XYZ file of C-alpha atoms in Angstrom:
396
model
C 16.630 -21.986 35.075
C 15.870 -19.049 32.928
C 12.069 -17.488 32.558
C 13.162 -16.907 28.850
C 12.278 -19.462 26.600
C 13.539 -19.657 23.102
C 11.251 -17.926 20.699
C 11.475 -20.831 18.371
C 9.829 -22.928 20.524
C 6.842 -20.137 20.707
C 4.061 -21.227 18.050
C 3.561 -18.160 15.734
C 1.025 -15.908 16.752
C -2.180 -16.390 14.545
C -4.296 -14.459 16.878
C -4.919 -10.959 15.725
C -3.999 -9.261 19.306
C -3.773 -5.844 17.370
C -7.176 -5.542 16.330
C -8.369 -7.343 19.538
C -6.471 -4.739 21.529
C -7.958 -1.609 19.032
C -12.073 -3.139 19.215
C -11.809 -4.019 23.063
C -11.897 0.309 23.446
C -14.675 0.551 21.100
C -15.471 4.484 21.725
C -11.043 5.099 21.762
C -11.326 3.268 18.632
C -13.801 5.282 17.533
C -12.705 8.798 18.205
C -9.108 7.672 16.853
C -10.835 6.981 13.257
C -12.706 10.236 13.477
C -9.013 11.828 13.889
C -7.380 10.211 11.470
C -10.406 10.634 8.808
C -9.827 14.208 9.743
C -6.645 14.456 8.823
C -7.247 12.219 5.470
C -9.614 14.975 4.341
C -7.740 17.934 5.588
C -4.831 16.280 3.145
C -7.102 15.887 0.398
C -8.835 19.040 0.379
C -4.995 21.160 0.362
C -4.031 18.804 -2.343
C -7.773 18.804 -4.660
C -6.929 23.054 -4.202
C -3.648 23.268 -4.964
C -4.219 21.343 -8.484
C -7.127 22.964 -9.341
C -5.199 26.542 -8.427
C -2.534 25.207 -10.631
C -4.808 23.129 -13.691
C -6.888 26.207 -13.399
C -4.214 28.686 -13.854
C -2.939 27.230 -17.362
C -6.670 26.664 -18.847
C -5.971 29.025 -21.238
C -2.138 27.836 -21.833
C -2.933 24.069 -22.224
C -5.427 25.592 -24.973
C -2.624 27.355 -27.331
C -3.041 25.827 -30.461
C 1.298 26.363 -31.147
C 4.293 25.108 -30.128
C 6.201 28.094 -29.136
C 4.966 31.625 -27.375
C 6.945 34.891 -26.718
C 6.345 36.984 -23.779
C 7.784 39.936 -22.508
C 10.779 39.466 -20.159
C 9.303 41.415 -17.576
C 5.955 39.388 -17.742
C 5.312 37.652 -14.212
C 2.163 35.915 -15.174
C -1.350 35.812 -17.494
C -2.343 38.389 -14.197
C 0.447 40.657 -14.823
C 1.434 40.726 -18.779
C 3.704 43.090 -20.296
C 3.294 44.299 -23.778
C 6.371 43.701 -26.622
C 6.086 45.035 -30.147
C 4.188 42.609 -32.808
C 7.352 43.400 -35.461
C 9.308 41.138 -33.363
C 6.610 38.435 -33.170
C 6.904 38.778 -37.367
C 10.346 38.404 -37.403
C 9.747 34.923 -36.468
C 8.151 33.505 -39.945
C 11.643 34.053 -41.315
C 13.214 31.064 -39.644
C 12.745 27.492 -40.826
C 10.418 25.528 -39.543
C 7.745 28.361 -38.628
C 4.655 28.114 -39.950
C 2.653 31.037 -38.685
C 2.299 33.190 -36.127
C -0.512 35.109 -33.967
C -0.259 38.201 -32.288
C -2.854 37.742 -28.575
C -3.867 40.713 -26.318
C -5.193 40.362 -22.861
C -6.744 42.798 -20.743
C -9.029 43.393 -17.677
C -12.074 45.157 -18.008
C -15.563 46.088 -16.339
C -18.431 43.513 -17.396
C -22.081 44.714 -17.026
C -24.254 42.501 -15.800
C -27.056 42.157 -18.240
C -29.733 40.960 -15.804
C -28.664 43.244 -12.742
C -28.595 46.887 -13.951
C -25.358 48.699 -12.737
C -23.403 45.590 -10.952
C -20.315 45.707 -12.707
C -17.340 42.917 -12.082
C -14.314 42.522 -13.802
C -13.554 39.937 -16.588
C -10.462 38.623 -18.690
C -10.444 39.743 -22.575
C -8.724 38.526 -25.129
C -8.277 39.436 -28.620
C -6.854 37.114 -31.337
C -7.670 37.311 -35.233
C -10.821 35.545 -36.105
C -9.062 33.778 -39.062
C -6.334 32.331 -37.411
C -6.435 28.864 -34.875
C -5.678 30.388 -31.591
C -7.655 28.744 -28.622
C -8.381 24.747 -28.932
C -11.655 25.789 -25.938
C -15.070 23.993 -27.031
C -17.024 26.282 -28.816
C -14.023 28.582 -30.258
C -13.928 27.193 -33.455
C -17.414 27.234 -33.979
C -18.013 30.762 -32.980
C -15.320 32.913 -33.200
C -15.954 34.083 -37.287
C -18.727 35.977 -35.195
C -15.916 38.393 -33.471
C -15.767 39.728 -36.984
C -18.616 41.575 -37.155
C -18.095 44.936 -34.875
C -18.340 44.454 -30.645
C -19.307 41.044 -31.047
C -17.745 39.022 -28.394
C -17.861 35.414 -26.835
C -18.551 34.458 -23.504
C -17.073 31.643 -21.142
C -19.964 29.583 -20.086
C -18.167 28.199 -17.249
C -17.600 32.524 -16.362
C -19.636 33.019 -12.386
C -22.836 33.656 -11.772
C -22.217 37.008 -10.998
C -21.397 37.937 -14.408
C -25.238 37.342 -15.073
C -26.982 34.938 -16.376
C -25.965 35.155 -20.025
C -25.384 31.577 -20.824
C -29.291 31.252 -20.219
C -29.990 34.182 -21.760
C -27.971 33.627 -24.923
C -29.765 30.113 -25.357
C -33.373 31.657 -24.801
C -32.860 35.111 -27.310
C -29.918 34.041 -29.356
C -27.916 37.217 -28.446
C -27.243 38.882 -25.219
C -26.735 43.164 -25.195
C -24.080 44.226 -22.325
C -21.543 46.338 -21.892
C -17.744 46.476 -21.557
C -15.760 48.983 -20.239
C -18.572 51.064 -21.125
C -19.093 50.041 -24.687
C -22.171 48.217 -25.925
C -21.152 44.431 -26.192
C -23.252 41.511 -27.899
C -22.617 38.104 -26.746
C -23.127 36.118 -30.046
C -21.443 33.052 -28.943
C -20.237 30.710 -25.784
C -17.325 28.723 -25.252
C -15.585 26.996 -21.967
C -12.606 27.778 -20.652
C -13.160 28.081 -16.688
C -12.524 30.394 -13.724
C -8.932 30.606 -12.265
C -7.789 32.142 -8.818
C -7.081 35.014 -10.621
C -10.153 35.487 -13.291
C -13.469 34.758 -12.663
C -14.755 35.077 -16.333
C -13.266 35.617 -19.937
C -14.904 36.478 -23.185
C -12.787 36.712 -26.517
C -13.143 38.654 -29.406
C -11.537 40.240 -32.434
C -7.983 42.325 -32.087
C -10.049 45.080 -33.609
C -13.251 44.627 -31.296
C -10.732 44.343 -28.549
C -8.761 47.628 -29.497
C -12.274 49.427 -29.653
C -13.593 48.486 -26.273
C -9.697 49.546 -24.777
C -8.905 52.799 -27.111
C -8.132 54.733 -24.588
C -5.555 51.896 -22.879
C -4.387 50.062 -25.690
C -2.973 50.667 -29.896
C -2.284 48.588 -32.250
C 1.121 46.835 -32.483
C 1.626 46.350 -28.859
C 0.907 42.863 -27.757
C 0.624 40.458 -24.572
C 1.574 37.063 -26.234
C 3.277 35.647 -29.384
C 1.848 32.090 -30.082
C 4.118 30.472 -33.057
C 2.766 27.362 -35.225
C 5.330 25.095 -36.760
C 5.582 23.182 -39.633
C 4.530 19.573 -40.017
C 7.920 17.473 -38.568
C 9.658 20.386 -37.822
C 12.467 20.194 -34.773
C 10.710 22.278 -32.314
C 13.423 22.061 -30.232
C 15.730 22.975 -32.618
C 13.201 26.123 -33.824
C 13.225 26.862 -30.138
C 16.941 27.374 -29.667
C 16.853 29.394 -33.085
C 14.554 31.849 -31.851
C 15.570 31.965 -28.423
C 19.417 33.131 -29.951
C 18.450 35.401 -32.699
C 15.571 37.276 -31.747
C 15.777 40.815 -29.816
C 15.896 40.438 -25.920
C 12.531 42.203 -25.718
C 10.794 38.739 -25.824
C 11.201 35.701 -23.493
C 10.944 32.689 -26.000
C 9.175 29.409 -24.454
C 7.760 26.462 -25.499
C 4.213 26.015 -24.455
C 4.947 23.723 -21.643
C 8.106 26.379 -20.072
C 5.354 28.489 -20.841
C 2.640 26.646 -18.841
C 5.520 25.945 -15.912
C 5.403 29.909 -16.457
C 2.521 30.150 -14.937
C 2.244 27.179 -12.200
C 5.650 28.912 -11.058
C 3.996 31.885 -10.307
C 1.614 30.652 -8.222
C 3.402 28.168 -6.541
C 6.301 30.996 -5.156
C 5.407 33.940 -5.968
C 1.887 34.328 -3.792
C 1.185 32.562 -0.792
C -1.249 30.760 -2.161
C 0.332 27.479 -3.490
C 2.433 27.741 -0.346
C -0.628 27.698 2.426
C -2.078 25.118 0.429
C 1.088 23.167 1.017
C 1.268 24.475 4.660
C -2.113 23.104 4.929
C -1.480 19.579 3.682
C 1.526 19.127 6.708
C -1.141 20.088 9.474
C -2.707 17.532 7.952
C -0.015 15.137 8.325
C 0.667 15.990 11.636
C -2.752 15.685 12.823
C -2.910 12.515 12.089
C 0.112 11.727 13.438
C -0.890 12.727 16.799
C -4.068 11.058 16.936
C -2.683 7.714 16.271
C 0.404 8.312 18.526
C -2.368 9.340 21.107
C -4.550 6.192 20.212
C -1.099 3.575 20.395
C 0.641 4.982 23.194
C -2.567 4.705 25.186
C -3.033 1.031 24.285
C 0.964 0.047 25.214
C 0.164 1.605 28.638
C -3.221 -0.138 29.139
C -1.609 -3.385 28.238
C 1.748 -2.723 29.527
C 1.399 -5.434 32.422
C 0.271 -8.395 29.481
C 3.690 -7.424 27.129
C 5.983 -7.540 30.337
C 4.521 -11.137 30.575
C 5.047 -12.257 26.725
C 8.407 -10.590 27.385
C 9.483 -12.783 30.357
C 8.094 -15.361 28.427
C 10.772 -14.902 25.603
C 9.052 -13.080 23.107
C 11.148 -10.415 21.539
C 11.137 -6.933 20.960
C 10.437 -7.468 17.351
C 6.758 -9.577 18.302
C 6.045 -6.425 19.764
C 6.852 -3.929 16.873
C 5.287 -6.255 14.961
C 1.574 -5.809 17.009
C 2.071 -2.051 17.432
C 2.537 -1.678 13.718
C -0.164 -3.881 12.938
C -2.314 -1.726 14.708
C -1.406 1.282 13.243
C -1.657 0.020 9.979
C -5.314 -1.152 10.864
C -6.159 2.374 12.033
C -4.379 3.656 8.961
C -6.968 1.538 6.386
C -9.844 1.996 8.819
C -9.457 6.045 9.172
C -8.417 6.482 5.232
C -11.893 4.450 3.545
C -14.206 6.909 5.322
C -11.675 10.491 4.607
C -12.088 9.256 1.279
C -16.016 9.353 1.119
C -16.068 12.993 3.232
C -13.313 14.601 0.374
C -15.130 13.190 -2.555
C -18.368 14.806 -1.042
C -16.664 18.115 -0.060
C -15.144 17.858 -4.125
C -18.468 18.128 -5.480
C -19.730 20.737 -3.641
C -16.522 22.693 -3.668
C -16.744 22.390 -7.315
C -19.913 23.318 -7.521
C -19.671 26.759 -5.359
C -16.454 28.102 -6.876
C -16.464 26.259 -10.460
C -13.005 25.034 -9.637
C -11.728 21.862 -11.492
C -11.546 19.922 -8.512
C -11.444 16.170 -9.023
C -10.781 13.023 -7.012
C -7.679 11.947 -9.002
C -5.905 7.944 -8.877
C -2.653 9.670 -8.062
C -3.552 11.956 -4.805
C -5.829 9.724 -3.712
C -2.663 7.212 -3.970
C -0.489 9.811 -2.294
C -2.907 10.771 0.705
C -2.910 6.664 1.370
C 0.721 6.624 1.482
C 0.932 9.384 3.486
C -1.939 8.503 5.696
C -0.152 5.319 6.159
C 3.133 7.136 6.676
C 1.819 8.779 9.585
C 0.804 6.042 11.471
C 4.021 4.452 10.399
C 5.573 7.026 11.991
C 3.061 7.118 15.401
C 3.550 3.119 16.033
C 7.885 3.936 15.931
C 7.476 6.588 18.532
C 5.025 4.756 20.917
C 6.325 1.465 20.739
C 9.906 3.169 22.335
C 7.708 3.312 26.058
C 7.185 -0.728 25.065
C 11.255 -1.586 24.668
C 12.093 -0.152 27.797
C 9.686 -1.639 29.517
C 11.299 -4.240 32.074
C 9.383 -7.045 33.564
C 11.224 -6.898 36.798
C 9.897 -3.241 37.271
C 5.745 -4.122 36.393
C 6.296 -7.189 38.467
């Protein structure tokens, strides 16, 4: 007569042997969670960075108030701009479709701090003409008629503290006296725009402010970027291809999302940066991995004796995926709930340091729970192989 028995004839398994098996090593269970939590933060945190490295890097691009922009062809990024002639950018209003057109310069240059006498850092400037729509940052609109009056400029209130405290100052005196590049600044307005991993503050001004404070680098009729409004219900894509066959090959024409892609491109492959962050988010993975492989496999060999009896009793090899799986789904839920609370924590204070736009978003959170339950997915295959070729002749 054979041991098996027909696993019809088994009633169903109602109790929960997974999470029996998982609470009966309370301190394993424990130090399995604290792995996997771990892991779910280490995920998080690479993620939360590399958005904000990339949402931070097109601040100022999401703000273009146009639909196309010309660059130079050998541009690489807003870090790294090369200068085409305006003429071309003109040459523009004569196809259909184009409304107007604004000539932007961008530059790097030595901010004073106003409340620390000599400490000098460097910050992003940009010049645009004060009558013209450029930037769509709060406060722009509002303030930028000031640029008109001579070195006037604006400041980004979201700039670092180690430009000075000028947001405070501005709102207790109304004006704030620096210097850029060795000129005599005022600040007579604030806007917010936000630091990037490759500018820690910005201030705008006038194209003729900004050609004063840079005489000696800059002249007039060289510019950084070409930002082109169209018409109400014109084609941009059909503007787009226009301009992109019939204007000299000095510019690189793109619409303001290639242009944005521009930018995250950059980043993403042409510095480590986006790469580690990447890098960082597979350790991740892999850590978790581990610890639940660690945490499974231990469990299959502690109970390794009670399977070889539920196997000579008939049950099959599936019953047992089915409990390993189980439990690393539990440790999976378990191990994710409290990562969740440690990254949202480490968000706002991470935020807080470095100004970054880091944010607890639906859609990684979403992802680090898939992969978090990936992992384990992946932990409970591999251990569960040491449970298949088990044979209950050998235990017994």
């Amino acid at each position: 007569m054979s041991l098996k028995l027909s696993n019809a004839r088994l009633p169903a398994p109602r109790t929960p042997i997974a999470w029996l098996q998982l609470r009966r090593e309370k301190t394993r269970l424990a130090v399995g969670l604290c792995g996997i939590s771990f892991a779910v933060v280490l995920m998080f945190m690479q993620l939360g960075f590399r958005s904000a490295l990339f949402e931070s890097a097109v601040g100022m691009h999401s703000s273009l108030e146009g639909e196309i922009v010309l660059i130079s062809p050998r541009s690489v990024a807003l870090i790294a701009m090369e200068r085409f002639s305006e003429r071309t950018l003109y040459q523009a209003l004569r196809f259909q479709g184009v409304r107007s057109v604004s000539p932007i310069y961008v530059e790097t240059a030595l901010w004073k701090n106003p409340d620390l006498y000599g400490a000098t850092r460097n910050i992003r400037v940009y010049g645009v003409r004060p009558s013209e729509r450029v930037f769509s940052l709060p406060g722009v609109s509002e303030h930028i008629a000031l640029v008109k009056q001579p070195d006037v400029v604006l400041f980004d209130r979201a700039s670092r503290q180690e430009f000075g405290p000028v947001a405070r100052l501005f709102e207790q005196k109304g004006a704030v006296v620096t210097e850029v590049d060795q000129r005599r600044v005022t600040v007579a307005g604030l806007f917010q725009l936000g630091v990037t991993f490759g500018s820690d503050g910005t201030i705008i001004t006038s194209d003729i402010n900004f050609l004063r404070i840079f005489k000696n680098r800059r002249q007039s009729g060289l510019i950084d970027i070409g930002l082109i409004q169209l018409k109400p219900g014109a084609d941009a894509a059909r503007v787009l291809e226009d301009l992109k066959a019939n204007l000299p090959p000095d510019v690189k024409v793109l619409s303001k999302r290639q242009y944005m892609d521009f930018e995250i491109n950059y980043w993403n492959s042409s510095t480590p940066i986006g790469f580690t962050f990447m890098l960082g988010t597979v350790m991740g993975f892999i850590v978790g991995s581990i610890v639940v492989y660690q945490v499974l496999y231990t469990d299959v060999t502690d109970h390794l004796a009670e399977y070889a009896t539920l196997k000579a009793m008939g049950y099959r090899d599936s019953y047992f995926l089915g409990v390993v799986f189980q439990a690393a789904l539990i440790l999976a839920a378990l191990g994710f709930v409290p990562g969740l609370g440690i990254a949202w924590g480490l968000y706002q204070v991470t935020r807080s340091a470095t100004l970054l736009p880091l944010f607890m978003e639906a859609n990684r959170s979403l992802l680090v729970l898939g992969l978090t339950f990936l992992a384990c997915f992946i932990s409970g295959a591999i251990a569960v192989r040491k449970l298949r070729e088990a044979d209950p002749a050998d235990i017994f």
